[in-house]
mmCIF file of C-alpha atoms and ligand atoms in Angstrom:
data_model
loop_
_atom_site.group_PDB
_atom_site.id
_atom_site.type_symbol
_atom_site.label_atom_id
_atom_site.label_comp_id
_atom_site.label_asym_id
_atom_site.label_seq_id
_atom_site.Cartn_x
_atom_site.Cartn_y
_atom_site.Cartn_z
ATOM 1 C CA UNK A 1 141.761 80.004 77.932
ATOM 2 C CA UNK A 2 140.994 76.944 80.370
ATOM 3 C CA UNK A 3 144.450 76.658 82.045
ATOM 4 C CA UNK A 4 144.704 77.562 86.120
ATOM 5 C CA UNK A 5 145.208 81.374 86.970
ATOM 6 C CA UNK A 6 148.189 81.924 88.634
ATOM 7 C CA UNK A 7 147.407 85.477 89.317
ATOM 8 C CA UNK A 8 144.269 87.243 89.239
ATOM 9 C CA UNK A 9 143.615 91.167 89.936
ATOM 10 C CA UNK A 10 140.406 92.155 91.594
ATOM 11 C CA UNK A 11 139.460 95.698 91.492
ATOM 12 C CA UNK A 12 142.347 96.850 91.700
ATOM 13 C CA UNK A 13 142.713 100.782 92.085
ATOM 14 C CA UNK A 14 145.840 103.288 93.118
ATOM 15 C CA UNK A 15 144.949 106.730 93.594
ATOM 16 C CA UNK A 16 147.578 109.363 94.522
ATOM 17 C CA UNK A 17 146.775 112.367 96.729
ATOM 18 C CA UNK A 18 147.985 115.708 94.456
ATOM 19 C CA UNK A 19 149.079 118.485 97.115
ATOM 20 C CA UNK A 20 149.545 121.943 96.774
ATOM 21 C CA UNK A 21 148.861 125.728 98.277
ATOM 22 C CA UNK A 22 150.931 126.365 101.043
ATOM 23 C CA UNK A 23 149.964 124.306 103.798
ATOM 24 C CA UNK A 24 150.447 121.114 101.398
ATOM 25 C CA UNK A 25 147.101 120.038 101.457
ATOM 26 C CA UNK A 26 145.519 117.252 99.150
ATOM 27 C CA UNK A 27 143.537 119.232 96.556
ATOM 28 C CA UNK A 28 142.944 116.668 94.008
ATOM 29 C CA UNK A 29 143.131 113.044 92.933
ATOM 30 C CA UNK A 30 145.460 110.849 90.603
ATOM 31 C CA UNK A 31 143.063 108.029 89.371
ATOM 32 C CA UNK A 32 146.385 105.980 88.275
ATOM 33 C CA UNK A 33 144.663 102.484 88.383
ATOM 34 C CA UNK A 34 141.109 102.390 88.260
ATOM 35 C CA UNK A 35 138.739 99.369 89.355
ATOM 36 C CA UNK A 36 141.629 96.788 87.125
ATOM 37 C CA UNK A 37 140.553 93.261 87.230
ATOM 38 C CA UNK A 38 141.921 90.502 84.733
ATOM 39 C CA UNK A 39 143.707 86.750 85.083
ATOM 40 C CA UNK A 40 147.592 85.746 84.405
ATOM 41 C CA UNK A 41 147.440 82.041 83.383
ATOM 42 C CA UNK A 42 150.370 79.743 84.395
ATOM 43 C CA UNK A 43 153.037 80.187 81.608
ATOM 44 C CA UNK A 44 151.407 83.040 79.513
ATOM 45 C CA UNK A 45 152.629 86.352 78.286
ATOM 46 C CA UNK A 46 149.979 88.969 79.219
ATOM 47 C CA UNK A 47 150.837 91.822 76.914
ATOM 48 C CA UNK A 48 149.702 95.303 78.856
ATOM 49 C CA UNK A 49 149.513 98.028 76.203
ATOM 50 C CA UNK A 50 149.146 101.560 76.232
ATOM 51 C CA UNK A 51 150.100 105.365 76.401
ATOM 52 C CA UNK A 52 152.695 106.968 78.448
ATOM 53 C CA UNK A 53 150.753 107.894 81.687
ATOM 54 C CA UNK A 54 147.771 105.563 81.378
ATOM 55 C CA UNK A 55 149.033 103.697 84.196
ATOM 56 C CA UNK A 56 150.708 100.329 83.204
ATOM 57 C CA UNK A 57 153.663 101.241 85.429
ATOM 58 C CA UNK A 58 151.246 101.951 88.738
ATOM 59 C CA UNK A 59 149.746 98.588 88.307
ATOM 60 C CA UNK A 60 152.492 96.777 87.646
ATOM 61 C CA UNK A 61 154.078 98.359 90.857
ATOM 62 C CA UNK A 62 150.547 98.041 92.744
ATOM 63 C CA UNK A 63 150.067 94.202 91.915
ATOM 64 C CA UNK A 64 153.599 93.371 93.288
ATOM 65 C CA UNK A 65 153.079 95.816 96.778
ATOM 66 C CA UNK A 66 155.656 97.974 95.495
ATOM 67 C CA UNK A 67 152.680 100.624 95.641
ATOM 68 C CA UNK A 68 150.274 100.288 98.456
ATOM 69 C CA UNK A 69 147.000 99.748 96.613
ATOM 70 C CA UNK A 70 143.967 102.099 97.620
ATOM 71 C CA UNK A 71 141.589 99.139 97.440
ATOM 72 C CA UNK A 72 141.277 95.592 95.409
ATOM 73 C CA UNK A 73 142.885 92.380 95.772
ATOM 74 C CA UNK A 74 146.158 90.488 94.107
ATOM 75 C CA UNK A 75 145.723 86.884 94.554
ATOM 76 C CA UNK A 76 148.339 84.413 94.076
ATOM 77 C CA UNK A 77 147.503 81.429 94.193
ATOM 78 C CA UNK A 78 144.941 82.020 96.950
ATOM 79 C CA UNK A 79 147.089 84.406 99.071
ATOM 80 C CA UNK A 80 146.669 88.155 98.831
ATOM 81 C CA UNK A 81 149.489 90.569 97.868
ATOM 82 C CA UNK A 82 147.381 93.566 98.950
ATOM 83 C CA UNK A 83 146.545 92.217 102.219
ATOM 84 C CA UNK A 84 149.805 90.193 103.068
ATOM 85 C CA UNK A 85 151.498 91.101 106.508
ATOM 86 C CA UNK A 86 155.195 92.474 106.248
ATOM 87 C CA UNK A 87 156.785 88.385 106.817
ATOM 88 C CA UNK A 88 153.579 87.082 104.499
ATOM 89 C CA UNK A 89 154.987 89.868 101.561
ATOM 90 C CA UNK A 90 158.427 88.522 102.353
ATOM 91 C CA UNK A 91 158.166 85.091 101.388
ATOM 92 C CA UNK A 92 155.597 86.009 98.191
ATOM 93 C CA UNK A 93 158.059 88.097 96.919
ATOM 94 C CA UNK A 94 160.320 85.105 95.933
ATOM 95 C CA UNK A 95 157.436 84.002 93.546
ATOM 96 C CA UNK A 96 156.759 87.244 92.252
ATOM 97 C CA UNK A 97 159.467 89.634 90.972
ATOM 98 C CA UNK A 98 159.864 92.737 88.664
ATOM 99 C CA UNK A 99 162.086 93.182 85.698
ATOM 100 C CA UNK A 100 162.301 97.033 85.589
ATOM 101 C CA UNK A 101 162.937 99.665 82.071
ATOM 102 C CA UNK A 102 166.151 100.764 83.099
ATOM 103 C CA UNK A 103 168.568 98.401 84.369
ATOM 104 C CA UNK A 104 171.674 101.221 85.290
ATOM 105 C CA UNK A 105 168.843 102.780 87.740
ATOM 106 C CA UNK A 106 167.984 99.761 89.609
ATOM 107 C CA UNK A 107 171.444 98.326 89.796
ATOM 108 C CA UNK A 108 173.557 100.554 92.687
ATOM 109 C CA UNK A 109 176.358 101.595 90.483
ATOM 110 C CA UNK A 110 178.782 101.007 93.998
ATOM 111 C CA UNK A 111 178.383 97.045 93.927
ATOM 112 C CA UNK A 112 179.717 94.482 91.441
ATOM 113 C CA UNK A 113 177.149 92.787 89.094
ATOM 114 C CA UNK A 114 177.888 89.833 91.090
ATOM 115 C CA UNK A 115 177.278 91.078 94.466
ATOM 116 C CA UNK A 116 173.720 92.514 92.681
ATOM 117 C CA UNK A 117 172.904 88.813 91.503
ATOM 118 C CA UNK A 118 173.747 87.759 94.807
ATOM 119 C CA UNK A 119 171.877 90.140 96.920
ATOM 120 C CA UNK A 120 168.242 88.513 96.665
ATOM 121 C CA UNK A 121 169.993 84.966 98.437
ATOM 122 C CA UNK A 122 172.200 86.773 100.838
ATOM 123 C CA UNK A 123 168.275 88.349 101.741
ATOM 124 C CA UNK A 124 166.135 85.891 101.566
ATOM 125 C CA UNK A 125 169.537 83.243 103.224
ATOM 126 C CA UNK A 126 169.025 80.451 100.895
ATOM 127 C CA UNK A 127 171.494 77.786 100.928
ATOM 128 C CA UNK A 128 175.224 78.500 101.957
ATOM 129 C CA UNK A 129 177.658 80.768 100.650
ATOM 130 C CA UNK A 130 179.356 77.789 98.324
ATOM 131 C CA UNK A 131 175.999 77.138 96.929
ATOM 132 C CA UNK A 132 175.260 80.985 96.627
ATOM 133 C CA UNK A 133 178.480 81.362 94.533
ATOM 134 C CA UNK A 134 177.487 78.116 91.897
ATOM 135 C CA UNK A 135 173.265 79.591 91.915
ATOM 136 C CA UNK A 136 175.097 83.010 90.831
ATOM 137 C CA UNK A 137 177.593 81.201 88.121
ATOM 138 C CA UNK A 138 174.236 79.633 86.828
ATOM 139 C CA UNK A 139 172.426 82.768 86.582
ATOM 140 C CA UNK A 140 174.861 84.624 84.837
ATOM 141 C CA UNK A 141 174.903 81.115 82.003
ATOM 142 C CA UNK A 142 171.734 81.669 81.663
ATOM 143 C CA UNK A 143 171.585 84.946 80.654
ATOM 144 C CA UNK A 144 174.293 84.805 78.601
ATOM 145 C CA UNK A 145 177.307 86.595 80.169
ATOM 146 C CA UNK A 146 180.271 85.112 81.365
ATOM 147 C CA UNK A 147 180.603 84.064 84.963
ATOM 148 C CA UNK A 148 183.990 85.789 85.059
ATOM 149 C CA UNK A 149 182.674 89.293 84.638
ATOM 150 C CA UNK A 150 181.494 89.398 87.947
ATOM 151 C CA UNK A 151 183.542 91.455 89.759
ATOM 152 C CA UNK A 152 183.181 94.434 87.224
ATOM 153 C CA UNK A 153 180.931 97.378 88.125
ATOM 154 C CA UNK A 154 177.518 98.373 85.916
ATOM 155 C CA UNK A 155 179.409 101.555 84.148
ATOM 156 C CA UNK A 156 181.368 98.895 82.227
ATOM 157 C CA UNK A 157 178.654 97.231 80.898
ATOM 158 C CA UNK A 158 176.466 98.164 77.685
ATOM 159 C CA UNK A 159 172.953 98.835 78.570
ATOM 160 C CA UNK A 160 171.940 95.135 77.228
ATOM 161 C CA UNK A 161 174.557 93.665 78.958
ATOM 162 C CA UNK A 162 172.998 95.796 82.035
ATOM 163 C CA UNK A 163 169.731 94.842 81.019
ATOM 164 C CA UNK A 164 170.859 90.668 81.570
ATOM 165 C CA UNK A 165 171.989 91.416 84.680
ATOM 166 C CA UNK A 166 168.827 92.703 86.054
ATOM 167 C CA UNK A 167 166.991 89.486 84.566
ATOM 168 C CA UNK A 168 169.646 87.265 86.137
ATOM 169 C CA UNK A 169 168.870 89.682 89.478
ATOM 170 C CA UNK A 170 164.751 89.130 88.947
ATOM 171 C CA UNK A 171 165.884 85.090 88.729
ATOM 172 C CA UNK A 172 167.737 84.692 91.647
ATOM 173 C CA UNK A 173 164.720 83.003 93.863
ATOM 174 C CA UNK A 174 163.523 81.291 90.760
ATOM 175 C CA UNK A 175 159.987 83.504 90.694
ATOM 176 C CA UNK A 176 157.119 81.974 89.129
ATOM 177 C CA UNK A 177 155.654 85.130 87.867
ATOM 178 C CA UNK A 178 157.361 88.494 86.691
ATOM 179 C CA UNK A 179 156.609 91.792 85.676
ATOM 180 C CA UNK A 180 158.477 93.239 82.999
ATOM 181 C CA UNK A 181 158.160 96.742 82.823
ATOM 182 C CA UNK A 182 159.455 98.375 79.446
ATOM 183 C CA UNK A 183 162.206 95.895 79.810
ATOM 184 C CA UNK A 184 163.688 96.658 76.327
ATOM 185 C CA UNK A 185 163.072 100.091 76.001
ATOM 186 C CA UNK A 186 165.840 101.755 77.232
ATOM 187 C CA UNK A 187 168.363 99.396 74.698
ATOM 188 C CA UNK A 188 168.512 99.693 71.481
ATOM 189 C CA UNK A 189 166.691 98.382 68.704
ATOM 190 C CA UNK A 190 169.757 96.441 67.674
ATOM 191 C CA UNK A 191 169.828 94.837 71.165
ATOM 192 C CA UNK A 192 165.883 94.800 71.889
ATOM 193 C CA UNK A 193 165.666 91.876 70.116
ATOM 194 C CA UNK A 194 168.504 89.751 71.645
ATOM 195 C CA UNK A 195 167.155 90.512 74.997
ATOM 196 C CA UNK A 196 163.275 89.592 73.795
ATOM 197 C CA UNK A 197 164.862 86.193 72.509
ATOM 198 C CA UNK A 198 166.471 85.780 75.916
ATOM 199 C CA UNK A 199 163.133 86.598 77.937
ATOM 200 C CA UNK A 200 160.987 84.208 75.367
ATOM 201 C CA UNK A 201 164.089 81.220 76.408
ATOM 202 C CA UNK A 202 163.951 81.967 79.984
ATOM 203 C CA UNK A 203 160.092 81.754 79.995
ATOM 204 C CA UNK A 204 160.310 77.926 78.035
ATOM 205 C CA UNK A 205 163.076 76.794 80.138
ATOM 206 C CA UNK A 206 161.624 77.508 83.323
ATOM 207 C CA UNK A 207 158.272 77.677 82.787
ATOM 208 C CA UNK A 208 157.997 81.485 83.603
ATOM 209 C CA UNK A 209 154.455 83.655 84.136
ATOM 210 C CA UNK A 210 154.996 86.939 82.409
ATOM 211 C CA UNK A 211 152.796 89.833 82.897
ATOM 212 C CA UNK A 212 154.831 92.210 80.088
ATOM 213 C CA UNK A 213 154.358 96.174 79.937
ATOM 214 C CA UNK A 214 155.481 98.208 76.864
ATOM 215 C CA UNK A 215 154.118 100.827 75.326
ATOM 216 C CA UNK A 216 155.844 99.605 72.042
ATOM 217 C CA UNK A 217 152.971 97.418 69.977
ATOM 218 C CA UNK A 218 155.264 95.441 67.946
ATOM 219 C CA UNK A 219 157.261 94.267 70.832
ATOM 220 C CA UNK A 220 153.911 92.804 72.848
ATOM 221 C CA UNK A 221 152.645 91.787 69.187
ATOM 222 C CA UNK A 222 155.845 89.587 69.102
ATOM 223 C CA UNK A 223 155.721 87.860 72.572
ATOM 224 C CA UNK A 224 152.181 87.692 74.224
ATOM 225 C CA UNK A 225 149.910 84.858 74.365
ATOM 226 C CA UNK A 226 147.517 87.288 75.346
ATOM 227 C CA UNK A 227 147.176 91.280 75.289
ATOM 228 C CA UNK A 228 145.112 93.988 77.397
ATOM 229 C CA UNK A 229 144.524 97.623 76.583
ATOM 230 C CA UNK A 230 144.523 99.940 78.645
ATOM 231 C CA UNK A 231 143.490 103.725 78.467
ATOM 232 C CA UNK A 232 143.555 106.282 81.825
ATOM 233 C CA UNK A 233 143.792 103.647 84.340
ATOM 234 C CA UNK A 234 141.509 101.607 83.223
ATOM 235 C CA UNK A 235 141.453 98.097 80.922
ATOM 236 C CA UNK A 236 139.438 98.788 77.999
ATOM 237 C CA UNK A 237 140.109 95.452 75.855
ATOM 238 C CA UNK A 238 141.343 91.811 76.804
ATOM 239 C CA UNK A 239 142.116 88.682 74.693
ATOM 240 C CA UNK A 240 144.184 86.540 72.495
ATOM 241 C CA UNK A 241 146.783 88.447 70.846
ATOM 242 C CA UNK A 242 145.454 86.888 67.623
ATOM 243 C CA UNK A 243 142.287 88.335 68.347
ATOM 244 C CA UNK A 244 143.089 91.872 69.472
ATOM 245 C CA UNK A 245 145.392 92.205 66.708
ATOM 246 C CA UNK A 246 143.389 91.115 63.850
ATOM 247 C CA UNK A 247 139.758 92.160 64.902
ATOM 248 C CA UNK A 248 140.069 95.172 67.688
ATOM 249 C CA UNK A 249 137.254 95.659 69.372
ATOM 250 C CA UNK A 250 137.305 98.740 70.877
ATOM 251 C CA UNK A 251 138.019 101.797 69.212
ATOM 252 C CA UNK A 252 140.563 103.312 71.076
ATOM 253 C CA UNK A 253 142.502 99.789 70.441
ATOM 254 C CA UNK A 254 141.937 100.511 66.636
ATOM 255 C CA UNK A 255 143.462 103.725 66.861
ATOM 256 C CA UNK A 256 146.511 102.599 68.250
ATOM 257 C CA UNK A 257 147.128 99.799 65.722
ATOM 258 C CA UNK A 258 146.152 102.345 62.912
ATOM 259 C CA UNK A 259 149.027 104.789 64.514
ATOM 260 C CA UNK A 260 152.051 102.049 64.096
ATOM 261 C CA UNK A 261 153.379 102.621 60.856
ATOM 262 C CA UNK A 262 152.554 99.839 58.139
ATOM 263 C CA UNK A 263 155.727 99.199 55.967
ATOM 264 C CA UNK A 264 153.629 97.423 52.801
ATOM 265 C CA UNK A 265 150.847 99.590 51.278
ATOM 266 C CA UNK A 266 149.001 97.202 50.453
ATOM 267 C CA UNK A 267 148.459 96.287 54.003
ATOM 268 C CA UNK A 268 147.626 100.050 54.715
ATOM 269 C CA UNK A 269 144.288 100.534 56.334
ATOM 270 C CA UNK A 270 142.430 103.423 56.337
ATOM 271 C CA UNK A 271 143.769 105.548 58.818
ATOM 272 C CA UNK A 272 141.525 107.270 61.827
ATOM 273 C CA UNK A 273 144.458 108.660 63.611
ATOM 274 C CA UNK A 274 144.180 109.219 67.624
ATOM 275 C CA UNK A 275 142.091 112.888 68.033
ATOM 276 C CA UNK A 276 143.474 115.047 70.821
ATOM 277 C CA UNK A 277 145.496 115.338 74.168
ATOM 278 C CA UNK A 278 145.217 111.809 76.887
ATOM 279 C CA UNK A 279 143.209 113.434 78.924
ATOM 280 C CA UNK A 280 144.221 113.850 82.840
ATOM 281 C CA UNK A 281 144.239 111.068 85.134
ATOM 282 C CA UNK A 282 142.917 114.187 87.596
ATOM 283 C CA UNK A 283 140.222 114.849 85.856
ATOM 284 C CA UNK A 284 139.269 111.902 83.854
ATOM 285 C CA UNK A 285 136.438 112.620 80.938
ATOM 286 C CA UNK A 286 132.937 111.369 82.704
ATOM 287 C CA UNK A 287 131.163 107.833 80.969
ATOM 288 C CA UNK A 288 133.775 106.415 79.131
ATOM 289 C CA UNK A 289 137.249 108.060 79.252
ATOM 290 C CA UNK A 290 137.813 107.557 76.056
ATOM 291 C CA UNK A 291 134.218 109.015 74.838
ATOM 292 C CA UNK A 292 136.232 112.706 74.114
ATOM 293 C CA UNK A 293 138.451 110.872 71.146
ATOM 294 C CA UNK A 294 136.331 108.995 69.769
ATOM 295 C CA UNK A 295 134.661 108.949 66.606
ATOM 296 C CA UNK A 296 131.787 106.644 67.790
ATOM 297 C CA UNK A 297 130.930 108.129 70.976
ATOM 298 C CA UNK A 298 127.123 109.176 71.529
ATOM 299 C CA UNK A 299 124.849 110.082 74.586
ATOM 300 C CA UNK A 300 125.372 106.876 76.964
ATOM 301 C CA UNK A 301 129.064 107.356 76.611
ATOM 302 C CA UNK A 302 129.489 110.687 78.267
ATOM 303 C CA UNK A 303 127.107 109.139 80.803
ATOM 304 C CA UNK A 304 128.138 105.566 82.040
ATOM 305 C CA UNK A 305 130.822 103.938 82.091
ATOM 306 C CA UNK A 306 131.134 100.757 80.079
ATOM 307 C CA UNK A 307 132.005 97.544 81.625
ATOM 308 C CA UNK A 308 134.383 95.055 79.977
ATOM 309 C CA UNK A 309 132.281 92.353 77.979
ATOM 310 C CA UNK A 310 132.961 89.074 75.715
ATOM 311 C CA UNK A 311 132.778 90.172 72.232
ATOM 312 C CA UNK A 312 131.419 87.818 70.968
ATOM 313 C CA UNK A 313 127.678 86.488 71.125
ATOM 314 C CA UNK A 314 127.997 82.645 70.239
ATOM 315 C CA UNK A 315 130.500 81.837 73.178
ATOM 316 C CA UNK A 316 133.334 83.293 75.351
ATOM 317 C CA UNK A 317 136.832 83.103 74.426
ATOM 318 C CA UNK A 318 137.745 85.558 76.779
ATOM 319 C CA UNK A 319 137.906 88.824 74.223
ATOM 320 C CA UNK A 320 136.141 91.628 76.141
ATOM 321 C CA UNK A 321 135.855 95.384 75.662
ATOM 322 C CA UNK A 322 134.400 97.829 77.064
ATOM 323 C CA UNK A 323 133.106 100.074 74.465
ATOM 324 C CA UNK A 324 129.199 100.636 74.525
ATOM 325 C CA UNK A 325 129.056 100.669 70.840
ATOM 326 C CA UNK A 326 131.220 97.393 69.922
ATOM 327 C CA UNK A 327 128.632 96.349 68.156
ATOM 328 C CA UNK A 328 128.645 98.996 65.320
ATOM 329 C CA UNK A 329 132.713 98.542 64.922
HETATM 330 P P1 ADP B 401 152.663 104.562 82.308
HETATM 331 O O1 ADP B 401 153.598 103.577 82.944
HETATM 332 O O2 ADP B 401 151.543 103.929 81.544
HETATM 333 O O3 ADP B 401 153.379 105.565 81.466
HETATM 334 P P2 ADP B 401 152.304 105.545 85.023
HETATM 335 O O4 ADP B 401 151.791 104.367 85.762
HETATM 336 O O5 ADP B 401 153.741 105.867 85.187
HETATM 337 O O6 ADP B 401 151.932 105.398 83.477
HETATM 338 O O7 ADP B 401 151.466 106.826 85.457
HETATM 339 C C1 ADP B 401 150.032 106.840 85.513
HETATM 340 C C2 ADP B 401 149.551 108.149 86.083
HETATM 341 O O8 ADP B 401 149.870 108.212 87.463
HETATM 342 C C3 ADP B 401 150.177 109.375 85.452
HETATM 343 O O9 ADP B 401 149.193 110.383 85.388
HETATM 344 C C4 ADP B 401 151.286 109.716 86.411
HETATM 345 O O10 ADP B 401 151.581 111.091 86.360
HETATM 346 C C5 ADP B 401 150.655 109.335 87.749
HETATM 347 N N1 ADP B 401 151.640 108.938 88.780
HETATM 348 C C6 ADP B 401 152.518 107.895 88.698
HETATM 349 N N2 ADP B 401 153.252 107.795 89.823
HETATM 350 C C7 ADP B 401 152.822 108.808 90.641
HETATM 351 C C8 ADP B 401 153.181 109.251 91.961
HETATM 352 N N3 ADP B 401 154.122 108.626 92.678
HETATM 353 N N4 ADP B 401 152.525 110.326 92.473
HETATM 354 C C9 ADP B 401 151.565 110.960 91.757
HETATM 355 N N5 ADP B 401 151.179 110.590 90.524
HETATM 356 C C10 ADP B 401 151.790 109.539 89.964
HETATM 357 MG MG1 MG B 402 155.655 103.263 82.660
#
């Protein structure tokens, strides 16, 4: 893809300290995030894909300073999440805001849904309290609820409804880029869709960056430009969603496709079904993580670990893996 990045993750790594024994000392390390580099492009859907625990939630919290990182960088458009100053993070936060799994958690069940829309301006003091009120009568149009339900409290509110409040919420300073985290998960699967269509609208209309975690491969097979993999903190395959979906490149990738069930027969492929526990983020399998599960691995996988590379040998569209033994898949 040629277009600008609008983000781009260098080396990006969280670790948290595990404590225990009586005097609360650190005895181990969580290896949440793990050396993460990749690109958002202006206006793409970057599908991140995984397990529960592999650590899409730590990064999407680490890129956005949510997390402190433990080292790498988070460049917007040449200024540096991970570095910014307190007043630096203050103003990059309007550009950059999170949509998060479940919407009843993040909205404080003690203020209306309009005061919650309204919070971000009454922080940030944009415009006047007349021109607060209209931005707010907007937001809630554009999600799709009715300006006059703002006075009501969350409880009253289906979890959908609950969900397009929180969007509305992660719209209020007009962000360029957002983070969805599992932001249909919670709902269900009658609703997941109306709230997809409503994220793939907002994203045309205002010409939206999403960076969109689920663990759920049909939903990022529906709405990414673009998907990466990842497996015990690490990214283990990038591209075009075309290309991840139709020719996976890395085994572990495979394995997860080959686990969502396949309604036509026909289509069925033959199955190598995931082998095994995730391992532990503690104590993460040496070479490459994935070497314990999979059916491929040999020597130099227990021994080093692989770094991600294009795919392809006549030119690079920007599919990498990193799988020592690509070639043989
Ligand atoms: P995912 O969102 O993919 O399910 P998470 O990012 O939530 O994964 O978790 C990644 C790993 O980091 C897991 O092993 C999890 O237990 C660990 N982890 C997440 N948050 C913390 C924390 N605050 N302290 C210690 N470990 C954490
Ligand atoms: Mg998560």
């Amino acid at each position: 893809m040629k277009a600008a990045a609008l983000v781009e993750v260098r080396n990006l790594r969280k670790h948290y300290p595990v404590r225990g024994g009586v005097f609360g000392r650190q005895r181990d390390t969580v290896r949440a995030v793990e050396d993460v580099s990749f690109l958002l492009h202006a206006g793409e859907t970057l599908g991140l894909v995984g397990e529960s625990g592999c650590g899409k939630s730590t990064l999407g919290r680490t890129m956005m300073r949510l997390e402190e990182p433990t080292s790498g960088d988070v460049l917007f458009e040449g200024r540096n999440l991970a570095s910014a100053s307190a007043a630096e993070l203050f103003t990059l936060r309007r550009d950059v805001q999170m949509i998060f799994q479940d919407p009843y958690s993040s909205l404080n069940p003690r203020i209306t849904i309009g005061e919650a829309v309204r919070e971000p301006l009454d922080i940030h003091r944009l415009g006047s309290a007349a021109d607060r009120r209209a931005r707010v009568d907007e937001l809630f149009e554009a999600v799709g609820l009715s300006p006059t339900v703002q006075e009501r409290y969350p409880h009253e509110f289906s979890g959908g409804q609950r969900q397009r409040v929180g969007i509305a919420r992660g719209l209020a300073l007009r962000p360029r880029v957002i983070v969805a985290d599992e932001p249909v998960s919670a709902l269900d699967v009658s609703v997941q869709g109306q709230v997809l269509n409503l994220l793939v609208q907002l994203q045309r209309d205002l010409g939206l960056t999403y960076l969109f975690i689920s663990h759920d491969l049909s939903v990022v097979e529906y709405l990414s430009d673009r998907v990466a993999v990842m497996y015990l903190g690490r990214i283990v395959e990038i591209g075009k969603r075309t290309s991840i979906f139709a020719a996976p490149a890395h085994p572990y990738t495979r394995a997860l496709l080959e686990s969502v069930p396949i309604a036509d027969p026909r289509k069925r492929r033959d199955r190598v079904p995931l082998q095994g526990e995730t391992p532990s983020a503690v104590h993460p399998p040496s070479g490459c993580a994935f070497h314990p599960r999979c059916p491929l691995a040999v020597a130099v996988c227990r021994g080093e670990v692989p770094a991600l590379e294009s795919v392809r040998t006549d030119g690079d569209d920007g599919h990498l893996t990193a799988c020592h033994r690509h070639d043989e898949i």
